[in-house]
């Protein structure tokens, strides 16, 4: 027969039958491909999308090997159909195996997460592994009983971090801070009666009203206004050129009466937190008991002080230092 050297290709009817069978196989291939795509979207395995992409090439190669030489029409059709079925069955089995492995992997991950969540109870795994038949109605009772376990109130846990406790403590500290500031502000606004002497070589005693929160500079400004009508040199000087001397200490302008009172500051010859004048009237002297005396502070013009600072009492005066402590009071000498 002429034209048979390359193998028998069949008649037109065989070709129609082959095309019909190929259409059926194409429908099956689409179904398989849909399963592959669905498995890839669920499991995130890109390899499943690539699996079986070369089915046509594999079929052609295998068919060529199976149809070497002369074959009849029936053999041609039968071998091609059988070979395609065999390859597609193998492909389907591989796909099912991969899907099964993927499902087992996802199941193992879910079990691992579930065990991790319940790991705060040492007996959680036992509860999870018991079947409903073994537990029966006791399972709910056991879980209810176990749910009552918590922190032992007899154990000291104050050293452990606790956001709720820390928030409550912070709120309490803030409340106490605001309360303290409010109380101190009320103290600063309290009236204070100060007895002082304008000193120009002789004492001119006066009394003036101030507030505990006033600074020495504000006090000296009020003193200047009080003395200006009577003393001409006070009218022509500035507040910066006035000095306030209390218990032989020159107190700088920036310090306040409140600061001296709160710190219970002391000078060389008496306390700095008393601003009236009183003497110790005890009839029996006791060296172990500190004297309770307060002397009137002196308001001095700076020019007078510079001129007479080598003469008593100005020779005893020193600048007030809050860090220095005076353990005993003296009136004369150093």
Tab-separated table of C-alpha atoms in Angstrom:
chain	number	residue	atom	x	y	z
A	1	UNK	CA	0.000	0.000	0.000
A	2	UNK	CA	1.368	3.355	-1.005
A	3	UNK	CA	1.698	6.035	1.655
A	4	UNK	CA	2.023	3.526	4.530
A	5	UNK	CA	5.724	4.045	5.125
A	6	UNK	CA	5.134	6.599	7.880
A	7	UNK	CA	2.439	4.505	9.612
A	8	UNK	CA	-1.277	4.084	9.091
A	9	UNK	CA	-3.237	7.260	9.898
A	10	UNK	CA	-6.777	5.935	9.502
A	11	UNK	CA	-9.810	7.101	7.539
A	12	UNK	CA	-11.896	10.252	7.878
A	13	UNK	CA	-14.295	8.414	10.218
A	14	UNK	CA	-11.390	7.476	12.449
A	15	UNK	CA	-10.294	11.103	12.487
A	16	UNK	CA	-13.829	12.201	13.524
A	17	UNK	CA	-13.886	9.591	16.280
A	18	UNK	CA	-10.472	10.694	17.518
A	19	UNK	CA	-11.580	14.342	17.619
A	20	UNK	CA	-14.723	13.366	19.578
A	21	UNK	CA	-12.645	11.432	22.091
A	22	UNK	CA	-10.192	14.339	22.354
A	23	UNK	CA	-13.070	16.710	23.150
A	24	UNK	CA	-14.211	14.386	25.922
A	25	UNK	CA	-10.687	14.236	27.300
A	26	UNK	CA	-10.451	18.020	27.048
A	27	UNK	CA	-13.545	18.334	29.258
A	28	UNK	CA	-11.942	16.002	31.783
A	29	UNK	CA	-8.680	17.943	31.616
A	30	UNK	CA	-10.566	21.164	32.397
A	31	UNK	CA	-12.124	19.568	35.457
A	32	UNK	CA	-8.718	18.378	36.610
A	33	UNK	CA	-7.273	21.852	36.000
A	34	UNK	CA	-10.068	23.440	38.063
A	35	UNK	CA	-9.246	21.088	40.937
A	36	UNK	CA	-5.581	22.053	40.606
A	37	UNK	CA	-6.368	25.782	40.699
A	38	UNK	CA	-8.697	25.394	43.693
A	39	UNK	CA	-6.091	23.410	45.610
A	40	UNK	CA	-3.424	25.992	44.793
A	41	UNK	CA	-5.597	28.888	46.037
A	42	UNK	CA	-6.352	27.097	49.321
A	43	UNK	CA	-2.934	25.723	50.122
A	44	UNK	CA	-0.783	28.380	48.533
A	45	UNK	CA	1.212	25.676	46.726
A	46	UNK	CA	2.315	27.127	43.396
A	47	UNK	CA	3.660	23.740	42.402
A	48	UNK	CA	0.109	22.379	41.927
A	49	UNK	CA	-0.521	24.935	39.201
A	50	UNK	CA	2.467	23.729	37.281
A	51	UNK	CA	1.690	20.032	37.749
A	52	UNK	CA	0.473	18.415	34.517
A	53	UNK	CA	1.153	21.485	32.353
A	54	UNK	CA	3.040	19.348	29.867
A	55	UNK	CA	0.415	16.584	29.495
A	56	UNK	CA	0.076	17.012	25.713
A	57	UNK	CA	3.843	16.844	25.214
A	58	UNK	CA	4.088	13.718	27.402
A	59	UNK	CA	1.197	12.097	25.479
A	60	UNK	CA	2.752	12.794	22.104
A	61	UNK	CA	6.123	11.449	23.201
A	62	UNK	CA	4.669	8.267	24.720
A	63	UNK	CA	2.361	7.713	21.729
A	64	UNK	CA	5.273	7.907	19.321
A	65	UNK	CA	7.104	5.251	21.322
A	66	UNK	CA	4.025	2.987	21.358
A	67	UNK	CA	3.249	3.330	17.600
A	68	UNK	CA	6.637	2.641	16.066
A	69	UNK	CA	6.145	0.755	12.803
A	70	UNK	CA	2.921	-0.237	11.070
A	71	UNK	CA	-0.327	-0.328	13.042
A	72	UNK	CA	-3.910	-0.890	12.046
A	73	UNK	CA	-6.571	1.748	12.410
A	74	UNK	CA	-8.108	0.023	15.399
A	75	UNK	CA	-4.730	-0.362	17.058
A	76	UNK	CA	-3.921	3.300	16.396
A	77	UNK	CA	-7.120	4.555	17.919
A	78	UNK	CA	-7.055	2.087	20.822
A	79	UNK	CA	-3.437	2.778	21.744
A	80	UNK	CA	-3.906	6.543	21.661
A	81	UNK	CA	-7.054	6.417	23.764
A	82	UNK	CA	-5.607	3.932	26.266
A	83	UNK	CA	-2.346	5.865	26.564
A	84	UNK	CA	-4.225	9.140	27.185
A	85	UNK	CA	-6.420	7.476	29.795
A	86	UNK	CA	-3.381	6.005	31.523
A	87	UNK	CA	-1.527	9.348	31.665
A	88	UNK	CA	-4.598	11.241	32.882
A	89	UNK	CA	-5.304	8.610	35.555
A	90	UNK	CA	-1.731	8.880	36.795
A	91	UNK	CA	-2.023	12.664	36.787
A	92	UNK	CA	-5.314	12.513	38.698
A	93	UNK	CA	-3.838	10.141	41.289
A	94	UNK	CA	-0.856	12.432	41.820
A	95	UNK	CA	-3.165	15.430	42.193
A	96	UNK	CA	-5.364	13.606	44.720
A	97	UNK	CA	-2.286	12.532	46.671
A	98	UNK	CA	-1.018	16.126	46.817
A	99	UNK	CA	-4.446	17.369	47.921
A	100	UNK	CA	-4.587	14.726	50.642
A	101	UNK	CA	-1.110	15.671	51.881
A	102	UNK	CA	-2.110	19.345	51.901
A	103	UNK	CA	-5.273	18.624	53.915
A	104	UNK	CA	-3.273	16.569	56.431
A	105	UNK	CA	-0.759	19.413	56.773
A	106	UNK	CA	-3.506	21.995	57.387
A	107	UNK	CA	-5.172	19.686	59.943
A	108	UNK	CA	-1.877	19.248	61.791
A	109	UNK	CA	-1.391	23.042	61.894
A	110	UNK	CA	-4.884	23.573	63.333
A	111	UNK	CA	-4.303	20.956	66.019
A	112	UNK	CA	-0.964	22.573	66.905
A	113	UNK	CA	-2.568	26.013	67.279
A	114	UNK	CA	-5.387	24.575	69.404
A	115	UNK	CA	-2.944	22.860	71.747
A	116	UNK	CA	-0.902	26.070	72.049
A	117	UNK	CA	-3.975	28.106	73.036
A	118	UNK	CA	-4.968	25.632	75.756
A	119	UNK	CA	-1.423	25.058	77.031
A	120	UNK	CA	-1.976	27.296	80.106
A	121	UNK	CA	-3.614	24.281	81.775
A	122	UNK	CA	-1.344	21.327	82.379
A	123	UNK	CA	-4.246	18.943	81.841
A	124	UNK	CA	-5.625	20.627	78.683
A	125	UNK	CA	-4.280	17.960	76.329
A	126	UNK	CA	-5.954	15.210	78.336
A	127	UNK	CA	-9.280	17.014	78.127
A	128	UNK	CA	-8.955	17.546	74.360
A	129	UNK	CA	-7.951	13.938	73.678
A	130	UNK	CA	-10.795	12.356	75.624
A	131	UNK	CA	-13.706	11.297	73.481
A	132	UNK	CA	-17.291	12.317	74.206
A	133	UNK	CA	-18.117	8.672	74.935
A	134	UNK	CA	-15.422	8.432	77.635
A	135	UNK	CA	-16.231	11.766	79.238
A	136	UNK	CA	-20.011	11.700	78.946
A	137	UNK	CA	-21.621	14.232	81.234
A	138	UNK	CA	-18.505	14.555	83.398
A	139	UNK	CA	-16.623	16.582	80.784
A	140	UNK	CA	-18.646	19.750	81.378
A	141	UNK	CA	-18.321	19.341	85.140
A	142	UNK	CA	-14.537	18.913	84.931
A	143	UNK	CA	-14.149	21.977	82.720
A	144	UNK	CA	-16.326	23.975	85.097
A	145	UNK	CA	-14.265	22.827	88.058
A	146	UNK	CA	-10.981	23.578	86.315
A	147	UNK	CA	-12.247	27.033	85.302
A	148	UNK	CA	-12.275	28.103	88.965
A	149	UNK	CA	-8.496	27.883	89.210
A	150	UNK	CA	-6.742	31.268	89.272
A	151	UNK	CA	-4.211	33.359	91.190
A	152	UNK	CA	-3.506	32.211	94.748
A	153	UNK	CA	-4.379	35.217	96.974
A	154	UNK	CA	-1.797	34.146	99.558
A	155	UNK	CA	1.123	34.469	97.113
A	156	UNK	CA	2.990	37.805	96.963
A	157	UNK	CA	2.690	39.152	93.404
A	158	UNK	CA	3.326	42.874	93.914
A	159	UNK	CA	6.696	42.557	92.141
A	160	UNK	CA	5.010	41.297	88.963
A	161	UNK	CA	3.975	43.798	86.255
A	162	UNK	CA	0.298	44.694	86.483
A	163	UNK	CA	-1.006	47.354	84.111
A	164	UNK	CA	-4.256	47.884	86.037
A	165	UNK	CA	-2.489	48.261	89.389
A	166	UNK	CA	0.113	50.599	87.881
A	167	UNK	CA	-2.638	52.740	86.326
A	168	UNK	CA	-4.438	52.972	89.677
A	169	UNK	CA	-1.218	53.871	91.497
A	170	UNK	CA	-0.387	56.513	88.894
A	171	UNK	CA	-3.876	58.018	89.213
A	172	UNK	CA	-3.552	58.069	93.024
A	173	UNK	CA	-0.115	59.730	92.832
A	174	UNK	CA	-1.480	62.356	90.458
A	175	UNK	CA	-4.429	63.013	92.774
A	176	UNK	CA	-2.140	63.432	95.794
A	177	UNK	CA	0.196	65.687	93.806
A	178	UNK	CA	-2.645	67.997	92.797
A	179	UNK	CA	-3.984	68.005	96.353
A	180	UNK	CA	-0.546	68.921	97.737
A	181	UNK	CA	-0.090	71.722	95.179
A	182	UNK	CA	-3.523	73.101	96.034
A	183	UNK	CA	-2.729	73.059	99.759
A	184	UNK	CA	0.637	74.755	99.212
A	185	UNK	CA	-0.994	77.405	97.064
A	186	UNK	CA	-3.415	78.132	99.895
A	187	UNK	CA	-0.484	78.415	102.315
A	188	UNK	CA	1.315	80.857	99.993
A	189	UNK	CA	-1.748	83.081	99.938
A	190	UNK	CA	-1.999	83.221	103.728
A	191	UNK	CA	-1.372	86.612	105.319
A	192	UNK	CA	1.903	87.191	107.138
A	193	UNK	CA	2.644	90.022	109.565
A	194	UNK	CA	6.320	91.001	109.485
A	195	UNK	CA	8.085	93.158	112.042
A	196	UNK	CA	11.213	94.859	110.670
A	197	UNK	CA	13.515	97.808	111.390
A	198	UNK	CA	14.805	100.287	108.853
A	199	UNK	CA	18.479	100.455	109.832
A	200	UNK	CA	20.530	103.571	109.130
A	201	UNK	CA	22.674	103.316	112.233
A	202	UNK	CA	19.587	103.356	114.407
A	203	UNK	CA	16.525	101.173	114.264
A	204	UNK	CA	13.127	102.452	113.038
A	205	UNK	CA	10.734	99.596	113.782
A	206	UNK	CA	7.731	99.058	111.552
A	207	UNK	CA	5.119	96.348	110.888
A	208	UNK	CA	3.898	95.464	107.415
A	209	UNK	CA	1.480	92.912	105.945
A	210	UNK	CA	2.675	90.456	103.289
A	211	UNK	CA	1.857	86.976	101.990
A	212	UNK	CA	3.800	83.843	102.756
A	213	UNK	CA	4.385	83.307	99.044
A	214	UNK	CA	5.976	86.766	98.524
A	215	UNK	CA	9.650	86.954	97.648
A	216	UNK	CA	12.114	89.172	99.530
A	217	UNK	CA	12.184	91.494	96.508
A	218	UNK	CA	8.377	91.944	96.620
A	219	UNK	CA	8.560	92.521	100.376
A	220	UNK	CA	11.243	95.227	99.931
A	221	UNK	CA	9.123	96.964	97.290
A	222	UNK	CA	6.249	97.194	99.783
A	223	UNK	CA	8.687	98.425	102.468
A	224	UNK	CA	9.966	101.152	100.141
A	225	UNK	CA	6.415	102.392	99.562
A	226	UNK	CA	5.790	102.378	103.320
A	227	UNK	CA	8.997	104.266	104.208
A	228	UNK	CA	9.191	106.657	101.248
A	229	UNK	CA	7.045	109.415	102.780
A	230	UNK	CA	9.265	109.497	105.871
A	231	UNK	CA	12.811	108.885	104.576
A	232	UNK	CA	14.106	110.839	101.600
A	233	UNK	CA	16.954	108.406	100.811
A	234	UNK	CA	14.417	105.612	100.454
A	235	UNK	CA	12.453	107.621	97.894
A	236	UNK	CA	15.510	108.089	95.663
A	237	UNK	CA	16.864	104.513	95.785
A	238	UNK	CA	15.679	101.371	93.986
A	239	UNK	CA	14.490	98.073	95.387
A	240	UNK	CA	17.703	96.403	94.126
A	241	UNK	CA	19.700	98.666	96.440
A	242	UNK	CA	17.794	97.572	99.544
A	243	UNK	CA	18.917	94.586	101.660
A	244	UNK	CA	16.906	92.448	104.052
A	245	UNK	CA	18.964	91.106	106.976
A	246	UNK	CA	17.386	88.477	109.206
A	247	UNK	CA	19.291	86.819	112.108
A	248	UNK	CA	22.578	88.252	110.788
A	249	UNK	CA	22.085	86.761	107.313
A	250	UNK	CA	21.529	88.851	104.154
A	251	UNK	CA	18.732	87.041	102.312
A	252	UNK	CA	18.837	87.497	98.497
A	253	UNK	CA	15.788	88.914	96.736
A	254	UNK	CA	14.798	85.681	94.925
A	255	UNK	CA	14.070	83.703	98.099
A	256	UNK	CA	10.516	83.679	99.491
A	257	UNK	CA	9.085	83.616	103.000
A	258	UNK	CA	7.334	80.340	102.075
A	259	UNK	CA	10.717	78.767	101.313
A	260	UNK	CA	12.122	79.844	104.689
A	261	UNK	CA	9.029	78.571	106.541
A	262	UNK	CA	8.799	75.191	104.806
A	263	UNK	CA	12.514	74.486	105.182
A	264	UNK	CA	12.575	75.846	108.754
A	265	UNK	CA	15.677	77.791	107.811
A	266	UNK	CA	17.961	79.023	110.565
A	267	UNK	CA	20.338	81.957	110.829
A	268	UNK	CA	23.310	82.792	112.996
A	269	UNK	CA	21.263	84.292	115.854
A	270	UNK	CA	17.796	82.741	115.490
A	271	UNK	CA	15.243	81.070	113.224
A	272	UNK	CA	14.480	82.574	109.830
A	273	UNK	CA	10.897	81.285	109.777
A	274	UNK	CA	9.602	83.531	112.587
A	275	UNK	CA	8.923	87.127	111.542
A	276	UNK	CA	7.602	88.542	114.783
A	277	UNK	CA	9.767	89.617	117.745
A	278	UNK	CA	9.930	87.588	120.937
A	279	UNK	CA	12.544	86.591	123.505
A	280	UNK	CA	13.237	83.432	125.445
A	281	UNK	CA	11.649	84.121	128.873
A	282	UNK	CA	12.669	80.884	130.585
A	283	UNK	CA	13.927	81.532	134.104
A	284	UNK	CA	16.345	78.619	134.070
A	285	UNK	CA	18.863	78.378	131.269
A	286	UNK	CA	19.436	74.933	129.794
A	287	UNK	CA	22.255	74.569	127.283
A	288	UNK	CA	20.711	71.357	125.910
A	289	UNK	CA	17.543	73.191	124.809
A	290	UNK	CA	17.717	75.563	121.885
A	291	UNK	CA	16.740	79.173	122.621
A	292	UNK	CA	13.383	80.326	121.327
A	293	UNK	CA	14.076	83.897	120.246
A	294	UNK	CA	13.191	85.897	117.171
A	295	UNK	CA	14.666	89.266	116.283
A	296	UNK	CA	13.266	91.887	113.967
A	297	UNK	CA	14.754	91.764	110.484
A	298	UNK	CA	16.631	94.827	109.244
A	299	UNK	CA	16.063	96.691	105.976
A	300	UNK	CA	19.319	98.389	104.999
A	301	UNK	CA	20.355	100.538	102.064
A	302	UNK	CA	23.210	98.894	100.148
A	303	UNK	CA	25.289	102.096	100.168
A	304	UNK	CA	25.130	102.231	103.957
A	305	UNK	CA	26.137	98.562	104.246
A	306	UNK	CA	29.174	98.944	101.961
A	307	UNK	CA	30.254	101.921	104.016
A	308	UNK	CA	29.819	100.241	107.453
A	309	UNK	CA	30.311	96.517	106.857
A	310	UNK	CA	33.506	96.499	108.952
A	311	UNK	CA	31.618	97.837	112.001
A	312	UNK	CA	29.383	95.813	114.328
A	313	UNK	CA	26.647	94.686	113.731
A	314	UNK	CA	27.209	94.774	109.940
A	315	UNK	CA	30.537	92.966	110.432
A	316	UNK	CA	28.586	89.854	111.466
A	317	UNK	CA	26.344	89.753	108.418
A	318	UNK	CA	26.786	87.043	105.792
A	319	UNK	CA	24.989	86.073	102.602
A	320	UNK	CA	22.324	83.418	103.220
A	321	UNK	CA	23.344	79.945	101.979
A	322	UNK	CA	20.479	77.369	102.081
A	323	UNK	CA	22.981	74.485	102.176
A	324	UNK	CA	24.742	75.715	105.302
A	325	UNK	CA	23.403	74.576	108.671
A	326	UNK	CA	23.739	76.660	111.823
A	327	UNK	CA	23.788	74.281	114.773
A	328	UNK	CA	23.878	76.947	117.479
A	329	UNK	CA	22.888	80.601	117.735
A	330	UNK	CA	25.297	83.421	118.620
A	331	UNK	CA	24.648	87.098	119.157
A	332	UNK	CA	28.138	88.513	119.516
A	333	UNK	CA	31.388	87.693	117.747
A	334	UNK	CA	31.605	85.289	114.793
